[in-house]
Coordinates of C-alpha atoms in Angstrom, one line a residue:
Chain A
M1 CA 198.4 125.7 36.2
K2 CA 199.2 122.8 38.1
K3 CA 196.9 120.0 38.1
I4 CA 197.5 118.6 41.5
K5 CA 196.9 120.8 44.3
S6 CA 200.0 121.6 46.3
P7 CA 199.4 121.8 50.1
V8 CA 199.8 125.4 50.1
R9 CA 197.0 125.7 47.8
K10 CA 194.8 123.3 50.0
A11 CA 195.6 125.4 53.1
E12 CA 194.8 128.4 51.6
P13 CA 191.2 129.1 52.2
Y14 CA 192.0 128.1 55.9
L15 CA 194.7 130.8 55.8
W16 CA 192.3 133.5 55.0
L17 CA 190.0 132.4 57.8
L18 CA 192.7 132.3 60.3
P19 CA 192.5 135.6 61.8
A20 CA 188.8 135.9 62.3
F21 CA 188.6 132.3 63.7
V22 CA 191.4 132.9 66.3
L23 CA 189.6 135.8 67.4
F24 CA 186.0 134.0 67.5
A25 CA 188.0 131.3 69.5
V26 CA 189.5 133.2 71.9
F27 CA 186.8 135.9 72.5
T28 CA 183.6 133.9 71.9
F29 CA 184.0 130.2 71.9
I30 CA 186.2 129.5 74.5
P31 CA 184.8 132.0 77.0
F32 CA 181.5 130.7 76.4
L33 CA 182.5 127.0 77.3
Q34 CA 184.6 128.5 80.1
T35 CA 181.5 130.5 81.8
L36 CA 179.5 127.3 81.4
W37 CA 182.3 125.1 82.9
K38 CA 183.3 127.3 85.6
S39 CA 179.5 128.1 86.8
L40 CA 179.9 124.5 88.3
F41 CA 182.6 125.7 90.6
I42 CA 183.7 127.8 93.3
V43 CA 186.1 130.3 91.7
D44 CA 188.6 132.5 93.4
A45 CA 189.1 136.3 92.7
F46 CA 191.6 135.7 90.0
G47 CA 189.0 133.5 88.2
N48 CA 190.6 130.1 88.8
I49 CA 188.6 127.0 89.6
R50 CA 188.9 125.9 93.4
Q51 CA 186.0 123.4 94.0
F52 CA 183.4 121.5 92.0
V53 CA 180.0 122.3 93.4
A54 CA 177.8 121.3 90.4
F55 CA 174.8 123.2 90.6
E56 CA 174.7 124.7 93.9
N57 CA 176.2 128.1 92.6
Y58 CA 172.8 128.3 90.6
A59 CA 170.8 127.3 93.7
Y60 CA 172.7 130.2 95.5
I61 CA 171.9 132.9 93.4
L62 CA 168.7 131.9 92.3
S63 CA 167.8 131.9 96.2
D64 CA 169.5 135.2 96.4
P65 CA 166.9 138.1 96.5
R66 CA 169.2 140.6 94.9
F67 CA 169.6 138.4 91.7
R68 CA 165.9 137.5 91.5
Q69 CA 165.1 141.1 91.6
A70 CA 167.7 141.7 88.9
V71 CA 166.2 139.1 86.8
L72 CA 162.9 140.6 87.2
N73 CA 163.9 144.0 86.7
S74 CA 165.6 143.2 83.4
L75 CA 162.3 141.5 82.3
Y76 CA 160.2 144.5 83.4
F77 CA 162.8 146.7 81.3
V78 CA 161.9 144.4 78.3
V79 CA 158.3 144.8 78.7
L80 CA 158.4 148.5 79.0
T81 CA 160.6 149.4 76.4
V82 CA 160.4 146.9 73.3
P83 CA 156.6 147.2 72.4
I84 CA 156.2 151.0 72.8
S85 CA 159.4 151.7 70.8
K86 CA 158.2 149.5 67.9
I87 CA 154.5 151.1 68.0
L88 CA 156.1 154.6 68.0
G89 CA 158.4 153.3 65.1
L90 CA 155.7 152.1 63.2
L91 CA 153.5 155.1 63.6
L92 CA 156.1 157.6 62.7
A93 CA 157.1 155.4 59.6
L94 CA 153.3 155.5 58.5
L95 CA 153.1 159.2 58.9
A96 CA 156.4 159.6 56.9
N97 CA 155.3 157.1 54.2
N98 CA 154.9 159.4 51.5
R99 CA 157.9 161.2 50.0
R100 CA 157.2 165.0 50.4
P101 CA 159.7 168.1 49.8
T102 CA 160.7 168.2 53.4
S103 CA 160.9 164.4 53.9
V104 CA 164.6 164.5 54.1
F105 CA 164.5 166.8 57.4
Y106 CA 162.1 164.9 59.5
E107 CA 163.2 161.5 58.3
T108 CA 166.7 162.4 59.6
G109 CA 165.2 163.8 62.8
F110 CA 163.3 160.4 63.5
A111 CA 166.1 158.4 62.9
L112 CA 169.0 160.4 64.6
P113 CA 168.7 159.1 68.1
M114 CA 170.2 155.6 66.9
A115 CA 173.6 157.6 66.3
M116 CA 173.6 158.7 70.0
S117 CA 175.5 156.5 72.7
T118 CA 173.8 155.4 75.6
S119 CA 176.2 157.3 77.8
V120 CA 175.7 160.6 76.3
V121 CA 171.9 160.3 76.3
A122 CA 172.2 159.2 79.8
M123 CA 173.9 162.5 80.7
I124 CA 171.5 164.7 79.0
F125 CA 168.5 163.0 80.5
Q126 CA 170.0 163.2 84.0
L127 CA 169.9 167.1 83.6
L128 CA 166.5 167.0 82.3
Y129 CA 165.3 164.8 85.3
V130 CA 167.0 166.8 88.1
P131 CA 164.2 167.3 90.5
S132 CA 164.9 170.8 91.7
L133 CA 165.9 172.5 88.6
G134 CA 165.6 170.1 85.7
F135 CA 163.7 171.1 82.6
I136 CA 160.9 168.6 83.0
N137 CA 159.8 169.3 86.8
T138 CA 160.2 173.3 86.0
F139 CA 158.5 173.3 82.9
F140 CA 155.4 171.4 83.9
G141 CA 155.5 172.6 87.5
W142 CA 156.0 169.0 88.8
K143 CA 158.0 167.7 91.8
V144 CA 158.6 164.0 90.5
Q145 CA 161.7 162.3 92.0
W146 CA 162.6 161.0 88.5
L147 CA 165.5 158.8 89.7
N148 CA 165.1 158.7 93.2
S149 CA 162.0 157.1 93.7
P150 CA 162.1 153.1 93.7
K151 CA 158.7 153.0 91.8
I152 CA 159.5 155.8 88.9
A153 CA 163.1 155.0 88.5
M154 CA 163.0 152.1 86.1
L155 CA 160.4 154.1 84.2
S156 CA 162.5 157.0 83.8
L157 CA 165.1 154.7 82.4
A158 CA 162.8 153.2 80.0
V159 CA 162.0 156.5 78.8
I160 CA 165.6 157.0 77.6
Q161 CA 165.7 153.5 76.1
I162 CA 162.5 154.1 74.0
W163 CA 164.2 157.4 72.9
L164 CA 167.1 155.6 71.9
S165 CA 165.5 152.9 70.0
T166 CA 162.5 154.2 68.4
G167 CA 164.7 155.9 65.7
Y168 CA 166.3 152.4 64.8
A169 CA 162.6 150.9 64.6
F170 CA 161.6 153.7 62.4
V171 CA 164.4 153.5 59.9
F172 CA 163.7 149.6 59.4
L173 CA 159.8 150.1 59.4
L174 CA 159.8 153.2 56.9
S175 CA 161.3 150.9 54.4
A176 CA 159.1 148.0 55.3
V177 CA 156.1 150.3 55.0
R178 CA 157.2 151.7 51.5
S179 CA 157.6 148.3 50.1
V180 CA 153.8 147.4 50.7
P181 CA 152.4 147.4 47.0
E182 CA 150.5 150.3 45.8
E183 CA 147.5 148.1 44.5
I184 CA 146.9 146.5 47.9
I185 CA 146.4 150.2 49.4
E186 CA 144.4 151.5 46.4
S187 CA 142.0 148.6 46.5
A188 CA 141.6 149.0 50.4
R189 CA 140.7 152.8 49.9
L190 CA 138.4 152.3 47.3
E191 CA 136.5 149.7 49.5
G192 CA 136.4 152.6 52.0
A193 CA 138.7 151.0 54.6
S194 CA 139.7 153.7 57.3
P195 CA 143.2 154.7 57.6
F196 CA 143.1 152.8 61.0
R197 CA 141.7 149.7 59.5
R198 CA 144.3 149.8 56.7
M199 CA 147.0 150.0 59.4
I200 CA 145.8 146.8 61.2
D201 CA 144.6 144.9 58.0
I202 CA 147.4 145.7 55.7
Y203 CA 150.6 147.7 57.1
L204 CA 150.8 145.4 60.3
P205 CA 150.6 141.8 58.6
L206 CA 152.9 143.1 55.5
T207 CA 155.5 144.6 57.7
S208 CA 155.6 141.6 60.3
P209 CA 158.9 140.1 59.1
T210 CA 160.7 143.5 59.7
M211 CA 158.7 143.8 62.9
F212 CA 159.8 140.2 64.0
Y213 CA 163.4 141.2 63.3
L214 CA 163.2 144.2 65.4
I215 CA 161.4 142.8 68.4
I216 CA 163.8 139.8 68.4
T217 CA 167.1 142.0 68.3
D218 CA 165.6 144.4 70.7
I219 CA 164.5 141.9 73.4
A220 CA 168.2 140.6 73.5
Y221 CA 169.4 144.1 73.6
A222 CA 166.8 145.3 76.5
M223 CA 167.6 142.3 78.5
M224 CA 171.4 143.1 78.4
M225 CA 170.7 146.8 79.5
M226 CA 173.1 147.9 82.2
S227 CA 174.6 151.3 81.2
L228 CA 171.6 153.4 82.0
S229 CA 171.2 152.1 85.4
N230 CA 175.0 152.0 86.1
I231 CA 175.4 155.8 85.1
L232 CA 172.3 157.3 86.3
T233 CA 171.0 155.2 89.4
D234 CA 174.0 153.0 90.3
G235 CA 171.2 150.2 90.4
G236 CA 169.1 151.9 93.0
P237 CA 167.2 153.1 94.7
N238 CA 167.0 150.1 96.9
G239 CA 168.0 147.7 93.8
A240 CA 165.0 148.9 92.0
T241 CA 166.8 149.2 88.6
T242 CA 169.5 146.6 89.1
T243 CA 169.7 144.6 86.0
I244 CA 171.3 141.2 85.1
I245 CA 174.1 142.2 83.6
Q246 CA 174.8 144.8 86.4
Y247 CA 174.6 142.3 88.9
I248 CA 177.2 140.3 87.0
Y249 CA 179.4 143.4 86.5
K250 CA 179.1 144.2 90.3
Q251 CA 179.7 140.8 91.3
M252 CA 182.8 141.0 89.2
A253 CA 184.1 144.5 89.4
A254 CA 183.2 145.6 93.2
T255 CA 183.7 142.3 94.9
G256 CA 185.7 140.1 92.7
N257 CA 183.0 137.3 93.2
Y258 CA 183.4 135.1 90.1
T259 CA 181.6 132.1 91.9
N260 CA 178.3 134.2 91.4
A261 CA 179.2 136.0 88.4
N262 CA 179.5 132.9 86.0
P263 CA 176.1 131.3 86.7
A264 CA 174.5 134.4 86.4
A265 CA 176.2 135.1 83.0
V266 CA 174.9 131.4 82.0
I267 CA 171.4 132.5 83.2
A268 CA 171.5 135.8 81.4
F269 CA 172.4 133.7 78.2
I270 CA 169.5 131.3 78.5
M271 CA 167.2 134.2 79.0
T272 CA 168.0 135.7 75.7
F273 CA 168.3 132.5 73.9
A274 CA 164.7 131.4 75.3
A275 CA 163.2 134.9 74.2
A276 CA 164.7 134.4 70.8
M277 CA 163.3 130.6 70.6
L278 CA 159.7 131.9 71.7
G279 CA 160.2 134.6 69.0
F280 CA 160.8 131.9 66.3
L281 CA 157.6 130.0 67.5
W282 CA 155.7 133.1 67.1
E283 CA 157.2 133.8 63.7
K284 CA 155.9 130.4 62.4
K285 CA 152.4 131.4 63.4
G286 CA 151.9 135.2 63.1
V287 CA 154.7 136.5 60.5
H288 CA 153.7 136.7 56.9
Y289 CA 156.4 136.5 54.1
Q290 CA 155.3 137.9 50.8
Chain B
M1 CA 142.4 167.7 44.8
K2 CA 143.2 170.8 47.0
S3 CA 142.1 169.2 50.3
S4 CA 144.7 166.6 49.9
K5 CA 147.3 169.2 49.3
T6 CA 146.5 170.9 52.6
L7 CA 146.4 167.5 54.3
E8 CA 150.0 166.8 52.9
L9 CA 151.2 170.2 54.2
I10 CA 149.6 169.6 57.5
I11 CA 151.4 166.2 57.7
Q12 CA 154.8 167.8 57.0
I13 CA 154.3 170.6 59.6
L14 CA 153.1 167.9 62.2
C15 CA 156.4 165.7 61.0
I16 CA 158.8 168.5 61.5
S17 CA 157.5 169.5 65.1
L18 CA 157.6 165.9 66.0
A19 CA 161.3 165.7 64.8
L20 CA 162.0 168.7 66.7
L21 CA 160.4 167.4 69.8
I22 CA 162.3 164.1 69.4
L23 CA 165.6 166.0 68.9
F24 CA 164.8 168.1 71.9
P25 CA 167.2 166.5 74.4
I26 CA 170.0 167.1 71.9
F27 CA 169.2 170.8 71.3
Y28 CA 168.9 171.4 74.9
A29 CA 172.2 169.8 75.8
V30 CA 174.1 172.1 73.2
S31 CA 172.1 175.0 74.4
V32 CA 172.9 174.4 78.1
S33 CA 176.5 173.9 77.1
F34 CA 176.5 177.8 76.1
M35 CA 174.7 179.1 79.3
E36 CA 176.4 180.8 82.1
H37 CA 176.7 178.8 85.4
R38 CA 173.8 181.0 87.0
E39 CA 171.6 180.5 84.3
V40 CA 171.9 176.4 84.4
L41 CA 171.0 176.6 88.2
S42 CA 168.0 179.0 88.0
K43 CA 164.8 177.6 89.0
T44 CA 162.7 178.9 85.9
P45 CA 163.1 176.8 82.8
H46 CA 165.5 178.4 80.4
L47 CA 165.5 177.2 76.6
L48 CA 168.1 179.4 75.2
P49 CA 171.3 181.2 76.7
K50 CA 170.8 184.7 77.5
N51 CA 174.5 185.5 77.2
P52 CA 176.0 182.7 75.1
T53 CA 179.5 181.7 76.5
T54 CA 182.0 179.4 75.7
G55 CA 183.3 179.2 79.1
N56 CA 182.0 175.7 79.7
Y57 CA 184.1 174.3 76.9
V58 CA 187.0 176.0 78.4
T59 CA 186.5 174.4 81.6
A60 CA 185.9 171.1 79.9
F61 CA 188.9 171.1 78.0
T62 CA 191.2 172.6 80.8
R63 CA 190.0 171.3 84.0
T64 CA 189.1 167.6 82.7
T65 CA 190.7 165.3 80.5
L66 CA 188.2 165.3 77.8
G67 CA 190.8 165.7 75.0
R68 CA 192.5 162.6 76.1
Y69 CA 189.1 160.7 76.2
M70 CA 188.3 161.7 72.6
L71 CA 191.8 160.8 71.4
N72 CA 191.5 157.3 73.0
S73 CA 187.9 156.8 71.5
F74 CA 189.1 158.1 68.0
L75 CA 192.1 155.8 68.0
I76 CA 190.2 152.8 69.4
A77 CA 187.2 153.3 67.0
A78 CA 189.5 153.6 63.9
V79 CA 191.9 150.9 64.6
T80 CA 189.4 148.5 65.6
S81 CA 187.1 149.2 62.6
F82 CA 190.2 148.9 60.3
F83 CA 190.8 145.4 61.8
R84 CA 187.3 144.3 61.8
L85 CA 187.1 145.3 58.2
L86 CA 190.2 143.6 57.2
F87 CA 189.7 140.3 59.0
A88 CA 185.8 140.1 57.9
A89 CA 186.9 140.7 54.4
M90 CA 189.6 138.0 54.4
A91 CA 187.3 135.4 55.9
A92 CA 184.4 136.6 53.4
Y93 CA 186.9 136.0 50.6
S94 CA 187.6 132.6 51.5
F95 CA 183.9 131.8 51.9
A96 CA 182.8 133.4 48.9
F97 CA 185.5 132.2 46.5
F98 CA 186.9 129.0 47.6
E99 CA 185.6 125.5 47.9
F100 CA 186.9 123.5 50.9
R101 CA 186.2 120.9 53.4
G102 CA 184.0 122.0 56.4
K103 CA 183.3 125.3 54.7
K104 CA 179.5 125.1 55.8
I105 CA 180.2 124.3 59.6
L106 CA 182.9 126.8 59.8
F107 CA 180.4 129.6 58.5
A108 CA 177.6 128.3 60.6
L109 CA 180.1 128.4 63.4
A110 CA 180.8 132.0 62.6
M111 CA 177.2 132.8 62.4
T112 CA 176.3 131.2 66.1
T113 CA 178.5 134.1 67.6
L114 CA 175.6 136.3 66.6
M115 CA 173.4 134.4 69.1
I116 CA 175.7 134.9 72.2
P117 CA 175.5 138.5 73.5
P118 CA 178.9 139.7 74.1
D119 CA 177.9 140.9 77.5
V120 CA 177.3 137.6 78.8
L121 CA 181.0 136.7 78.1
I122 CA 182.5 139.7 80.1
V123 CA 183.5 137.3 82.8
S124 CA 185.8 135.2 81.1
N125 CA 186.9 137.7 78.9
Y126 CA 188.0 140.1 81.5
A127 CA 190.0 137.2 83.0
T128 CA 191.8 136.6 79.6
I129 CA 192.5 140.2 79.4
S130 CA 193.7 140.7 82.7
K131 CA 196.0 137.6 82.7
L132 CA 197.5 138.8 79.7
G133 CA 198.3 141.9 81.3
L134 CA 196.3 144.0 79.0
I135 CA 194.1 145.8 81.5
N136 CA 194.6 149.9 80.7
T137 CA 195.9 149.3 77.2
Y138 CA 194.5 150.0 73.9
T139 CA 194.8 146.3 72.7
G140 CA 192.6 145.3 76.1
I141 CA 190.0 147.7 74.8
C142 CA 190.1 146.7 71.3
S143 CA 190.3 143.3 71.8
I144 CA 186.8 141.7 71.7
F145 CA 185.5 143.8 69.1
L146 CA 188.3 143.0 66.6
V147 CA 186.0 140.6 64.7
S148 CA 182.2 140.8 64.0
A149 CA 180.2 138.1 62.4
A150 CA 177.8 140.6 61.3
N151 CA 180.3 142.4 59.1
L152 CA 181.9 139.3 57.8
F153 CA 178.1 138.1 56.6
L154 CA 177.6 141.5 54.9
V155 CA 181.0 141.5 53.2
R156 CA 180.4 137.8 52.1
Q157 CA 177.0 138.9 50.7
Y158 CA 178.6 141.3 48.6
F159 CA 181.5 139.2 47.3
L160 CA 178.9 136.5 46.2
S161 CA 177.4 139.1 43.9
F162 CA 180.5 138.8 41.9
A163 CA 180.8 135.6 39.7
S164 CA 183.6 133.4 40.6
S165 CA 184.6 133.5 37.2
I166 CA 186.3 136.8 37.5
R167 CA 188.8 135.2 39.8
D168 CA 189.4 132.4 37.4
A169 CA 189.9 134.9 34.6
A170 CA 192.5 137.1 36.8
Q171 CA 194.1 133.7 37.5
I172 CA 194.7 132.6 34.0
D173 CA 196.2 136.3 33.6
G174 CA 198.7 135.2 36.1
C175 CA 197.1 137.3 38.8
G176 CA 197.8 135.3 42.2
S177 CA 195.2 134.7 44.7
F178 CA 196.6 137.3 47.1
R179 CA 197.0 140.0 44.5
F180 CA 193.5 139.3 43.3
F181 CA 192.3 140.0 46.8
T182 CA 194.2 143.0 47.3
E183 CA 194.3 144.7 43.7
I184 CA 191.0 143.6 42.3
L185 CA 188.3 142.3 45.0
L186 CA 188.9 145.0 47.8
P187 CA 189.0 148.0 45.3
I188 CA 185.8 147.1 43.4
S189 CA 184.0 146.2 46.8
K190 CA 184.9 149.8 48.2
P191 CA 181.0 150.8 48.6
I192 CA 180.5 147.7 51.1
L193 CA 183.7 148.2 52.9
V194 CA 182.9 152.0 53.4
T195 CA 179.4 151.2 54.9
V196 CA 180.8 148.5 57.1
F197 CA 183.7 150.7 58.4
I198 CA 181.4 153.7 59.1
S199 CA 178.8 151.5 60.9
S200 CA 181.4 149.7 62.8
F201 CA 183.1 153.2 63.8
V202 CA 179.9 154.5 65.2
N203 CA 179.2 151.2 67.0
V204 CA 182.7 151.0 68.5
W205 CA 182.8 154.7 69.4
N206 CA 179.5 154.1 71.3
Q207 CA 180.5 151.2 73.4
Y208 CA 180.4 151.7 77.1
L209 CA 180.4 148.4 79.4
W210 CA 183.6 146.8 78.1
P211 CA 185.8 149.9 77.9
L212 CA 184.6 150.6 81.5
L213 CA 185.7 147.2 82.8
V214 CA 189.1 147.1 81.3
T215 CA 190.3 150.6 82.2
N216 CA 190.6 152.1 85.7
R217 CA 193.3 154.5 84.9
N218 CA 191.7 158.0 83.8
E219 CA 193.9 158.5 80.9
M220 CA 192.8 155.4 79.3
R221 CA 189.2 156.0 79.5
T222 CA 187.2 156.4 76.4
I223 CA 184.8 159.3 75.7
Q224 CA 181.4 157.2 76.7
V225 CA 183.1 156.1 79.8
G226 CA 184.9 159.5 80.7
I227 CA 181.9 161.7 80.0
T228 CA 180.0 159.8 82.8
M229 CA 182.7 160.6 85.3
L230 CA 182.5 164.3 84.8
K231 CA 179.4 164.2 86.5
D232 CA 178.8 165.7 90.1
R233 CA 175.8 164.4 91.7
E234 CA 175.2 167.8 93.3
S235 CA 174.5 168.9 89.8
S236 CA 176.5 172.1 90.0
I237 CA 178.8 171.5 87.1
F238 CA 176.2 170.6 84.3
G239 CA 177.6 173.4 82.2
P240 CA 180.9 171.7 81.4
V241 CA 179.4 168.2 81.3
M242 CA 177.0 169.2 78.6
A243 CA 179.8 170.9 76.7
G244 CA 181.4 167.5 76.8
V245 CA 178.3 165.7 75.9
T246 CA 178.1 168.1 72.8
I247 CA 181.5 167.3 71.8
A248 CA 181.1 163.6 72.5
L249 CA 178.1 163.6 70.2
I250 CA 179.3 165.5 67.5
P251 CA 181.5 162.8 65.6
T252 CA 178.8 160.2 65.4
V253 CA 175.9 162.5 64.6
L254 CA 177.9 164.2 61.9
V255 CA 178.9 160.8 60.5
F256 CA 175.1 159.6 60.8
I257 CA 174.0 162.7 58.8
V258 CA 176.5 162.5 56.1
F259 CA 176.6 158.9 55.4
Q260 CA 172.9 158.0 56.6
R261 CA 172.0 156.5 53.3
K262 CA 175.1 154.1 53.7
I263 CA 174.5 153.2 57.2
V264 CA 171.0 152.6 56.8
S265 CA 171.5 150.3 53.7
G266 CA 174.2 148.4 55.2
M267 CA 172.1 147.6 58.3
M268 CA 169.3 146.5 56.1
S269 CA 171.1 144.3 54.1
G270 CA 172.4 142.4 57.1
A271 CA 168.9 142.1 58.4
V272 CA 167.1 141.0 55.4
K273 CA 166.1 137.5 55.5
E274 CA 167.7 135.1 52.8

């Protein structure tokens, strides 16, 4: 072997990185900087910069009631879906904790929704939600306008999202619950702690790192929701289910308005980033690593 | 301990009932897909088709381009997952086995991409793709999914478990760096590569927003986008739509049931804090 590295040798590690980093640059770093930069300009329908306006675009969309509603809708959706799917996931995980002869069946059943795509599930729930002949209304004898009432539509979408994400939470929490040391549970049982107390005092703190991971990733995910409302309600009725990403999509795809789409995208990013940062603050206080 | 045995039995029955309840929407969709038109529209709830028929499937395949949607999705998911895996493995090889200037910074840079949701980049990415004339092309649809920092991280973790001495030993035996990668490293890393490929396939198969944005010709739609366009707000064609839904969910559900362990362990190792 040569003692002195040839230029080829020196370049080798970078060559292995090349394809990944070219793609990162073209589809993540550059577009990210471009979005930031272009958000300060008036932009034409082809995405070309026309005129520098500093933060006027931000002022404009922040005063646009439709955008404000979209921001609030996205936050509302996060609040509706993230906590419930985690609580349900934890309850299912505690229920499935012990290994039993039929474990494999119900564990697969609990987890399966995570393999489903949003659009397929949306189509199924659309049928279940039909007011006149959908299964839910006919079975219970209700007359609820699941997707057409401004007050209920977002709740109906949230139910679908909870259905989709509980399985994911379950899978992670099951493995967290199972890794809680046997002795701790045993000693709590000997001290006469009720199952409820055991959940609050033992399982909740000891699974908190997993819970933390799930909540952080799911907040980011739920904040970006647009497929459900795009497929089922088209953002309606009356903008009641329009989310931030859907607002961006509509600005772009329907009206070619990049001037509004860019600052909206930056605000969407800031919101997810802020949520993650808040999460990390909470992590310092409330998350217990063994 | 008879009482605890009964308790376990009760819990099992409870769990199985819960699982069936959770899966109800899927069963219902499959059931409706075999129902006759009249039955779907009846005002009393039906759980199972009275006279099961495959008519909805025939309609779905002959009257719509469902077959084409499926083909598009298969091609896109398979090709994208292949390249994702290849590029992740190449970069992971570099990060795990080489020492070079800027290694830490480059790795950190790659990981920052996990902090940026792809959905906030669609505005710029759409402009790029349309300037390159890639609207309505497979390349355009695959483009933004071709590299994944999460996959890179996972594969790197796996590579790090091999001592770099095996590479030195291979080198002394006259095995070049490229041959080491293709003939030794990739074959022994098969378990992680399979895991990454499968979860990537499910992930790409299920994408909605980007394929919706960069296609406007019907024959270029993926199944996830196409399926939502079969719908009719008058709700009269639910039978064929549910047939489409059933067909669209079969690949991922099958893959999930068969490879559940692999997929789950893959996700976990990506999430566990170091």
